[in-house]
């Protein structure tokens, strides 16, 4: 078993790679399939290994990991799956690739609202889906998601694909609040206000604001911290400096939040070590790393957000249940296609 962290940047590369060179049940190791990028989880895995001596082996891909675990069946080397979005967490459960996490430690660390009632997924952090606004061209200091369909924003909005899990989560929350018909009208209005076809990731949208291509964009909160502290690509600091964060709907229901989380694989060959890792990830120490290094919102009570995150303003969370978001994801995806959202404003 290779003991070094391995990161693959796509499903194609992943398909050609397996945990090899030693049995998957080797002592002192845990095998992780991860949708979360390696740079986001490396500090946590380093801390886990330092504390327990257990080596963490990681395979990363943007898609297809749940399906891969399903295809591998009882022979899968995967112990846990790290993922983002309630849809992927619930989807892993629906695929039948999970088993309940039985741990008083986890139950004591993570409030019930961030855990599957049957223990098949555990939430680890919150992130808010917020608005990045140009400091130079946007004067208002408040906004709502509903307002994104206002014609005053015509040609001024940038966003990533409507079919991305981050987008689907937000749209699903709109369906839960307003129904499918009203959400379709809203989504068509947002489409008409786009500056261009949806493309790129959340950081790319902020880059577009910096370049003057749009005035506002939709993105996750933690990307601001990642850009503000990016020493390898210092131009991202300039992108971040050109915008400020607006938390939507602070005067009513609050901003849409979603989860990053973890599941225990059904056939985990290193189950004890996997549970150890899950317990560690829910601990106050790990949650502090999430807060300070990844600029996310901890879900373990008593762990504060970082000073950098505090500086962005207070987050009022939409109290909509994660189950309501999950059950409306299919409708959200259908609406994205129905209005031709990813075709851009001319559709």
PDB file of C-alpha atoms in Angstrom, residues 104-309:
ATOM      1  CA  UNK A 104     -20.909   7.884  20.766  1.00  0.00           C
ATOM      2  CA  UNK A 105     -18.015  10.241  20.026  1.00  0.00           C
ATOM      3  CA  UNK A 106     -19.494  11.287  16.686  1.00  0.00           C
ATOM      4  CA  UNK A 107     -23.006  11.576  18.109  1.00  0.00           C
ATOM      5  CA  UNK A 108     -21.672  13.742  20.901  1.00  0.00           C
ATOM      6  CA  UNK A 109     -19.710  16.000  18.558  1.00  0.00           C
ATOM      7  CA  UNK A 110     -22.173  16.525  15.701  1.00  0.00           C
ATOM      8  CA  UNK A 111     -25.723  17.800  16.259  1.00  0.00           C
ATOM      9  CA  UNK A 112     -28.474  15.534  14.958  1.00  0.00           C
ATOM     10  CA  UNK A 113     -29.462  18.041  12.252  1.00  0.00           C
ATOM     11  CA  UNK A 114     -26.104  17.379  10.561  1.00  0.00           C
ATOM     12  CA  UNK A 115     -26.310  13.576  10.749  1.00  0.00           C
ATOM     13  CA  UNK A 116     -28.351  11.042   8.846  1.00  0.00           C
ATOM     14  CA  UNK A 117     -30.992   9.697  11.268  1.00  0.00           C
ATOM     15  CA  UNK A 118     -29.726   6.185  10.534  1.00  0.00           C
ATOM     16  CA  UNK A 119     -26.056   7.145  10.721  1.00  0.00           C
ATOM     17  CA  UNK A 120     -25.227   6.666   7.035  1.00  0.00           C
ATOM     18  CA  UNK A 121     -23.699  10.108   6.587  1.00  0.00           C
ATOM     19  CA  UNK A 122     -22.051  12.620   8.894  1.00  0.00           C
ATOM     20  CA  UNK A 123     -21.834  16.337   8.196  1.00  0.00           C
ATOM     21  CA  UNK A 124     -18.460  17.927   8.886  1.00  0.00           C
ATOM     22  CA  UNK A 125     -18.678  21.576   7.815  1.00  0.00           C
ATOM     23  CA  UNK A 126     -21.092  24.175   6.516  1.00  0.00           C
ATOM     24  CA  UNK A 127     -20.511  26.529   3.619  1.00  0.00           C
ATOM     25  CA  UNK A 128     -22.826  29.307   2.503  1.00  0.00           C
ATOM     26  CA  UNK A 129     -23.780  30.016  -1.110  1.00  0.00           C
ATOM     27  CA  UNK A 130     -23.357  33.764  -1.249  1.00  0.00           C
ATOM     28  CA  UNK A 131     -22.926  36.683  -3.649  1.00  0.00           C
ATOM     29  CA  UNK A 132     -19.552  38.132  -4.589  1.00  0.00           C
ATOM     30  CA  UNK A 133     -20.074  41.799  -5.508  1.00  0.00           C
ATOM     31  CA  UNK A 134     -17.729  44.263  -7.185  1.00  0.00           C
ATOM     32  CA  UNK A 135     -16.480  46.867  -4.745  1.00  0.00           C
ATOM     33  CA  UNK A 136     -16.310  49.436  -7.553  1.00  0.00           C
ATOM     34  CA  UNK A 137     -19.600  48.809  -9.368  1.00  0.00           C
ATOM     35  CA  UNK A 138     -22.042  47.544  -6.727  1.00  0.00           C
ATOM     36  CA  UNK A 139     -23.012  49.982  -4.001  1.00  0.00           C
ATOM     37  CA  UNK A 140     -25.780  48.071  -2.232  1.00  0.00           C
ATOM     38  CA  UNK A 141     -24.915  46.172   0.915  1.00  0.00           C
ATOM     39  CA  UNK A 142     -27.777  43.674   0.924  1.00  0.00           C
ATOM     40  CA  UNK A 143     -29.338  41.299  -1.595  1.00  0.00           C
ATOM     41  CA  UNK A 144     -31.704  38.358  -1.908  1.00  0.00           C
ATOM     42  CA  UNK A 145     -31.559  35.287  -4.115  1.00  0.00           C
ATOM     43  CA  UNK A 146     -34.904  36.346  -5.537  1.00  0.00           C
ATOM     44  CA  UNK A 147     -33.390  39.673  -6.616  1.00  0.00           C
ATOM     45  CA  UNK A 148     -30.969  37.911  -8.955  1.00  0.00           C
ATOM     46  CA  UNK A 149     -33.862  37.685 -11.429  1.00  0.00           C
ATOM     47  CA  UNK A 150     -34.434  41.461 -11.349  1.00  0.00           C
ATOM     48  CA  UNK A 151     -33.771  42.988 -14.810  1.00  0.00           C
ATOM     49  CA  UNK A 152     -31.504  45.580 -13.179  1.00  0.00           C
ATOM     50  CA  UNK A 153     -28.826  42.846 -13.145  1.00  0.00           C
ATOM     51  CA  UNK A 154     -29.144  42.109 -16.876  1.00  0.00           C
ATOM     52  CA  UNK A 155     -25.727  41.249 -18.287  1.00  0.00           C
ATOM     53  CA  UNK A 156     -24.111  41.565 -14.865  1.00  0.00           C
ATOM     54  CA  UNK A 157     -24.182  38.065 -13.311  1.00  0.00           C
ATOM     55  CA  UNK A 158     -21.561  35.324 -13.641  1.00  0.00           C
ATOM     56  CA  UNK A 159     -21.947  31.805 -12.325  1.00  0.00           C
ATOM     57  CA  UNK A 160     -20.780  28.256 -12.829  1.00  0.00           C
ATOM     58  CA  UNK A 161     -22.942  25.540 -14.418  1.00  0.00           C
ATOM     59  CA  UNK A 162     -26.473  25.256 -13.142  1.00  0.00           C
ATOM     60  CA  UNK A 163     -25.977  21.485 -13.006  1.00  0.00           C
ATOM     61  CA  UNK A 164     -23.068  21.662 -10.601  1.00  0.00           C
ATOM     62  CA  UNK A 165     -23.929  20.255  -7.173  1.00  0.00           C
ATOM     63  CA  UNK A 166     -23.395  23.652  -5.540  1.00  0.00           C
ATOM     64  CA  UNK A 167     -25.890  25.272  -7.910  1.00  0.00           C
ATOM     65  CA  UNK A 168     -28.395  22.434  -7.649  1.00  0.00           C
ATOM     66  CA  UNK A 169     -28.404  22.732  -3.863  1.00  0.00           C
ATOM     67  CA  UNK A 170     -29.312  26.419  -4.035  1.00  0.00           C
ATOM     68  CA  UNK A 171     -31.958  25.878  -6.716  1.00  0.00           C
ATOM     69  CA  UNK A 172     -33.416  22.987  -4.703  1.00  0.00           C
ATOM     70  CA  UNK A 173     -33.746  25.316  -1.736  1.00  0.00           C
ATOM     71  CA  UNK A 174     -35.663  27.759  -3.946  1.00  0.00           C
ATOM     72  CA  UNK A 175     -37.994  24.937  -4.986  1.00  0.00           C
ATOM     73  CA  UNK A 176     -38.563  24.102  -1.332  1.00  0.00           C
ATOM     74  CA  UNK A 177     -39.383  27.708  -0.502  1.00  0.00           C
ATOM     75  CA  UNK A 178     -41.320  28.784  -3.583  1.00  0.00           C
ATOM     76  CA  UNK A 179     -42.419  25.689  -5.492  1.00  0.00           C
ATOM     77  CA  UNK A 180     -41.333  24.448  -8.914  1.00  0.00           C
ATOM     78  CA  UNK A 181     -43.368  26.911 -11.007  1.00  0.00           C
ATOM     79  CA  UNK A 182     -42.091  30.042  -9.268  1.00  0.00           C
ATOM     80  CA  UNK A 183     -38.553  28.674  -9.237  1.00  0.00           C
ATOM     81  CA  UNK A 184     -38.698  28.056 -12.980  1.00  0.00           C
ATOM     82  CA  UNK A 185     -39.698  31.697 -13.537  1.00  0.00           C
ATOM     83  CA  UNK A 186     -36.916  32.833 -11.228  1.00  0.00           C
ATOM     84  CA  UNK A 187     -34.311  30.638 -12.885  1.00  0.00           C
ATOM     85  CA  UNK A 188     -35.274  31.924 -16.321  1.00  0.00           C
ATOM     86  CA  UNK A 189     -34.889  35.464 -14.994  1.00  0.00           C
ATOM     87  CA  UNK A 190     -31.432  34.727 -13.622  1.00  0.00           C
ATOM     88  CA  UNK A 191     -30.485  33.127 -16.950  1.00  0.00           C
ATOM     89  CA  UNK A 192     -31.539  36.275 -18.792  1.00  0.00           C
ATOM     90  CA  UNK A 193     -29.339  38.355 -16.475  1.00  0.00           C
ATOM     91  CA  UNK A 194     -26.183  36.342 -17.101  1.00  0.00           C
ATOM     92  CA  UNK A 195     -23.216  38.082 -18.655  1.00  0.00           C
ATOM     93  CA  UNK A 196     -22.238  34.893 -20.497  1.00  0.00           C
ATOM     94  CA  UNK A 197     -22.793  31.159 -20.541  1.00  0.00           C
ATOM     95  CA  UNK A 198     -22.088  29.529 -17.170  1.00  0.00           C
ATOM     96  CA  UNK A 199     -18.498  28.278 -17.166  1.00  0.00           C
ATOM     97  CA  UNK A 200     -15.611  27.670 -14.790  1.00  0.00           C
ATOM     98  CA  UNK A 201     -15.533  27.277 -11.042  1.00  0.00           C
ATOM     99  CA  UNK A 202     -16.449  29.731  -8.276  1.00  0.00           C
ATOM    100  CA  UNK A 203     -13.050  31.433  -8.355  1.00  0.00           C
ATOM    101  CA  UNK A 204     -13.323  31.967 -12.109  1.00  0.00           C
ATOM    102  CA  UNK A 205     -16.465  34.009 -11.532  1.00  0.00           C
ATOM    103  CA  UNK A 206     -14.609  36.340  -9.174  1.00  0.00           C
ATOM    104  CA  UNK A 207     -11.851  36.649 -11.763  1.00  0.00           C
ATOM    105  CA  UNK A 208     -14.528  37.750 -14.226  1.00  0.00           C
ATOM    106  CA  UNK A 209     -15.705  40.437 -11.818  1.00  0.00           C
ATOM    107  CA  UNK A 210     -12.107  41.631 -11.471  1.00  0.00           C
ATOM    108  CA  UNK A 211     -11.858  41.754 -15.277  1.00  0.00           C
ATOM    109  CA  UNK A 212     -15.048  43.790 -15.551  1.00  0.00           C
ATOM    110  CA  UNK A 213     -17.005  41.063 -17.333  1.00  0.00           C
ATOM    111  CA  UNK A 214     -19.736  41.028 -14.671  1.00  0.00           C
ATOM    112  CA  UNK A 215     -20.617  42.802 -11.436  1.00  0.00           C
ATOM    113  CA  UNK A 216     -21.788  39.963  -9.203  1.00  0.00           C
ATOM    114  CA  UNK A 217     -21.335  36.211  -9.021  1.00  0.00           C
ATOM    115  CA  UNK A 218     -22.634  33.274  -7.017  1.00  0.00           C
ATOM    116  CA  UNK A 219     -20.107  31.274  -5.007  1.00  0.00           C
ATOM    117  CA  UNK A 220     -19.241  29.454  -1.810  1.00  0.00           C
ATOM    118  CA  UNK A 221     -17.858  31.460   1.091  1.00  0.00           C
ATOM    119  CA  UNK A 222     -14.605  29.574   1.630  1.00  0.00           C
ATOM    120  CA  UNK A 223     -13.260  30.452  -1.805  1.00  0.00           C
ATOM    121  CA  UNK A 224     -12.782  34.017  -0.593  1.00  0.00           C
ATOM    122  CA  UNK A 225     -10.329  32.818   2.050  1.00  0.00           C
ATOM    123  CA  UNK A 226      -8.558  30.547  -0.422  1.00  0.00           C
ATOM    124  CA  UNK A 227      -8.072  33.444  -2.830  1.00  0.00           C
ATOM    125  CA  UNK A 228      -7.043  35.921  -0.141  1.00  0.00           C
ATOM    126  CA  UNK A 229      -4.281  33.590   1.079  1.00  0.00           C
ATOM    127  CA  UNK A 230      -3.112  32.100  -2.226  1.00  0.00           C
ATOM    128  CA  UNK A 231       0.677  32.517  -2.263  1.00  0.00           C
ATOM    129  CA  UNK A 232       1.208  30.220  -5.265  1.00  0.00           C
ATOM    130  CA  UNK A 233      -1.118  32.257  -7.482  1.00  0.00           C
ATOM    131  CA  UNK A 234      -0.956  35.765  -6.002  1.00  0.00           C
ATOM    132  CA  UNK A 235      -3.132  37.169  -8.786  1.00  0.00           C
ATOM    133  CA  UNK A 236      -6.043  35.542  -6.950  1.00  0.00           C
ATOM    134  CA  UNK A 237      -5.444  37.961  -4.081  1.00  0.00           C
ATOM    135  CA  UNK A 238      -6.211  40.755  -6.535  1.00  0.00           C
ATOM    136  CA  UNK A 239      -9.416  39.030  -7.588  1.00  0.00           C
ATOM    137  CA  UNK A 240     -10.484  38.725  -3.966  1.00  0.00           C
ATOM    138  CA  UNK A 241      -9.611  42.349  -3.234  1.00  0.00           C
ATOM    139  CA  UNK A 242     -11.952  43.480  -6.014  1.00  0.00           C
ATOM    140  CA  UNK A 243     -15.056  42.007  -4.365  1.00  0.00           C
ATOM    141  CA  UNK A 244     -16.935  41.828  -1.095  1.00  0.00           C
ATOM    142  CA  UNK A 245     -19.316  39.202   0.181  1.00  0.00           C
ATOM    143  CA  UNK A 246     -23.043  39.830   0.412  1.00  0.00           C
ATOM    144  CA  UNK A 247     -24.994  37.317   2.492  1.00  0.00           C
ATOM    145  CA  UNK A 248     -28.384  36.895   0.789  1.00  0.00           C
ATOM    146  CA  UNK A 249     -31.748  37.100   2.551  1.00  0.00           C
ATOM    147  CA  UNK A 250     -30.405  38.253   5.898  1.00  0.00           C
ATOM    148  CA  UNK A 251     -33.650  40.151   6.517  1.00  0.00           C
ATOM    149  CA  UNK A 252     -35.819  37.047   6.129  1.00  0.00           C
ATOM    150  CA  UNK A 253     -35.010  33.326   5.956  1.00  0.00           C
ATOM    151  CA  UNK A 254     -31.211  33.591   5.777  1.00  0.00           C
ATOM    152  CA  UNK A 255     -28.572  32.345   3.348  1.00  0.00           C
ATOM    153  CA  UNK A 256     -28.529  28.890   1.788  1.00  0.00           C
ATOM    154  CA  UNK A 257     -25.999  26.588   3.444  1.00  0.00           C
ATOM    155  CA  UNK A 258     -24.885  23.110   2.495  1.00  0.00           C
ATOM    156  CA  UNK A 259     -22.641  20.433   3.932  1.00  0.00           C
ATOM    157  CA  UNK A 260     -19.356  18.754   3.364  1.00  0.00           C
ATOM    158  CA  UNK A 261     -19.427  15.337   4.962  1.00  0.00           C
ATOM    159  CA  UNK A 262     -18.316  11.749   5.131  1.00  0.00           C
ATOM    160  CA  UNK A 263     -19.734   8.248   4.778  1.00  0.00           C
ATOM    161  CA  UNK A 264     -18.367   4.928   6.012  1.00  0.00           C
ATOM    162  CA  UNK A 265     -18.076   2.481   3.107  1.00  0.00           C
ATOM    163  CA  UNK A 266     -20.244  -0.632   3.358  1.00  0.00           C
ATOM    164  CA  UNK A 267     -17.308  -3.010   2.920  1.00  0.00           C
ATOM    165  CA  UNK A 268     -14.607  -0.898   4.598  1.00  0.00           C
ATOM    166  CA  UNK A 269     -11.566  -3.176   5.012  1.00  0.00           C
ATOM    167  CA  UNK A 270     -10.085  -0.888   7.672  1.00  0.00           C
ATOM    168  CA  UNK A 271     -13.305  -0.117   9.495  1.00  0.00           C
ATOM    169  CA  UNK A 272     -11.800   0.598  12.904  1.00  0.00           C
ATOM    170  CA  UNK A 273      -9.339   3.088  11.447  1.00  0.00           C
ATOM    171  CA  UNK A 274     -12.102   4.599   9.337  1.00  0.00           C
ATOM    172  CA  UNK A 275     -14.230   5.213  12.421  1.00  0.00           C
ATOM    173  CA  UNK A 276     -11.184   6.697  14.144  1.00  0.00           C
ATOM    174  CA  UNK A 277     -10.778   9.118  11.254  1.00  0.00           C
ATOM    175  CA  UNK A 278     -14.455  10.069  11.264  1.00  0.00           C
ATOM    176  CA  UNK A 279     -14.299  10.658  15.014  1.00  0.00           C
ATOM    177  CA  UNK A 280     -11.207  12.800  14.541  1.00  0.00           C
ATOM    178  CA  UNK A 281     -12.840  14.858  11.787  1.00  0.00           C
ATOM    179  CA  UNK A 282     -15.726  15.659  14.130  1.00  0.00           C
ATOM    180  CA  UNK A 283     -13.439  16.660  17.005  1.00  0.00           C
ATOM    181  CA  UNK A 284     -12.926  20.244  18.117  1.00  0.00           C
ATOM    182  CA  UNK A 285      -9.278  20.093  17.011  1.00  0.00           C
ATOM    183  CA  UNK A 286     -10.164  19.036  13.462  1.00  0.00           C
ATOM    184  CA  UNK A 287     -13.033  21.489  13.272  1.00  0.00           C
ATOM    185  CA  UNK A 288     -10.597  24.265  14.195  1.00  0.00           C
ATOM    186  CA  UNK A 289      -8.402  23.188  11.271  1.00  0.00           C
ATOM    187  CA  UNK A 290     -11.425  23.335   8.979  1.00  0.00           C
ATOM    188  CA  UNK A 291     -12.178  26.808  10.312  1.00  0.00           C
ATOM    189  CA  UNK A 292      -8.644  28.213  10.183  1.00  0.00           C
ATOM    190  CA  UNK A 293      -7.265  26.462   7.100  1.00  0.00           C
ATOM    191  CA  UNK A 294     -10.302  25.927   4.891  1.00  0.00           C
ATOM    192  CA  UNK A 295     -12.357  28.944   6.021  1.00  0.00           C
ATOM    193  CA  UNK A 296     -15.459  26.822   6.506  1.00  0.00           C
ATOM    194  CA  UNK A 297     -18.131  26.981   9.188  1.00  0.00           C
ATOM    195  CA  UNK A 298     -17.660  24.251  11.825  1.00  0.00           C
ATOM    196  CA  UNK A 299     -20.680  22.156  12.778  1.00  0.00           C
ATOM    197  CA  UNK A 300     -19.280  21.029  16.138  1.00  0.00           C
ATOM    198  CA  UNK A 301     -20.817  23.293  18.793  1.00  0.00           C
ATOM    199  CA  UNK A 302     -18.409  25.675  20.490  1.00  0.00           C
ATOM    200  CA  UNK A 303     -15.871  25.837  17.658  1.00  0.00           C
ATOM    201  CA  UNK A 304     -15.692  29.368  16.302  1.00  0.00           C
ATOM    202  CA  UNK A 305     -15.105  30.472  12.755  1.00  0.00           C
ATOM    203  CA  UNK A 306     -11.758  32.011  11.887  1.00  0.00           C
ATOM    204  CA  UNK A 307     -11.087  35.737  12.269  1.00  0.00           C
ATOM    205  CA  UNK A 308     -10.897  36.013   8.482  1.00  0.00           C
ATOM    206  CA  UNK A 309     -14.373  34.508   8.099  1.00  0.00           C
TER     207      UNK A 309
END
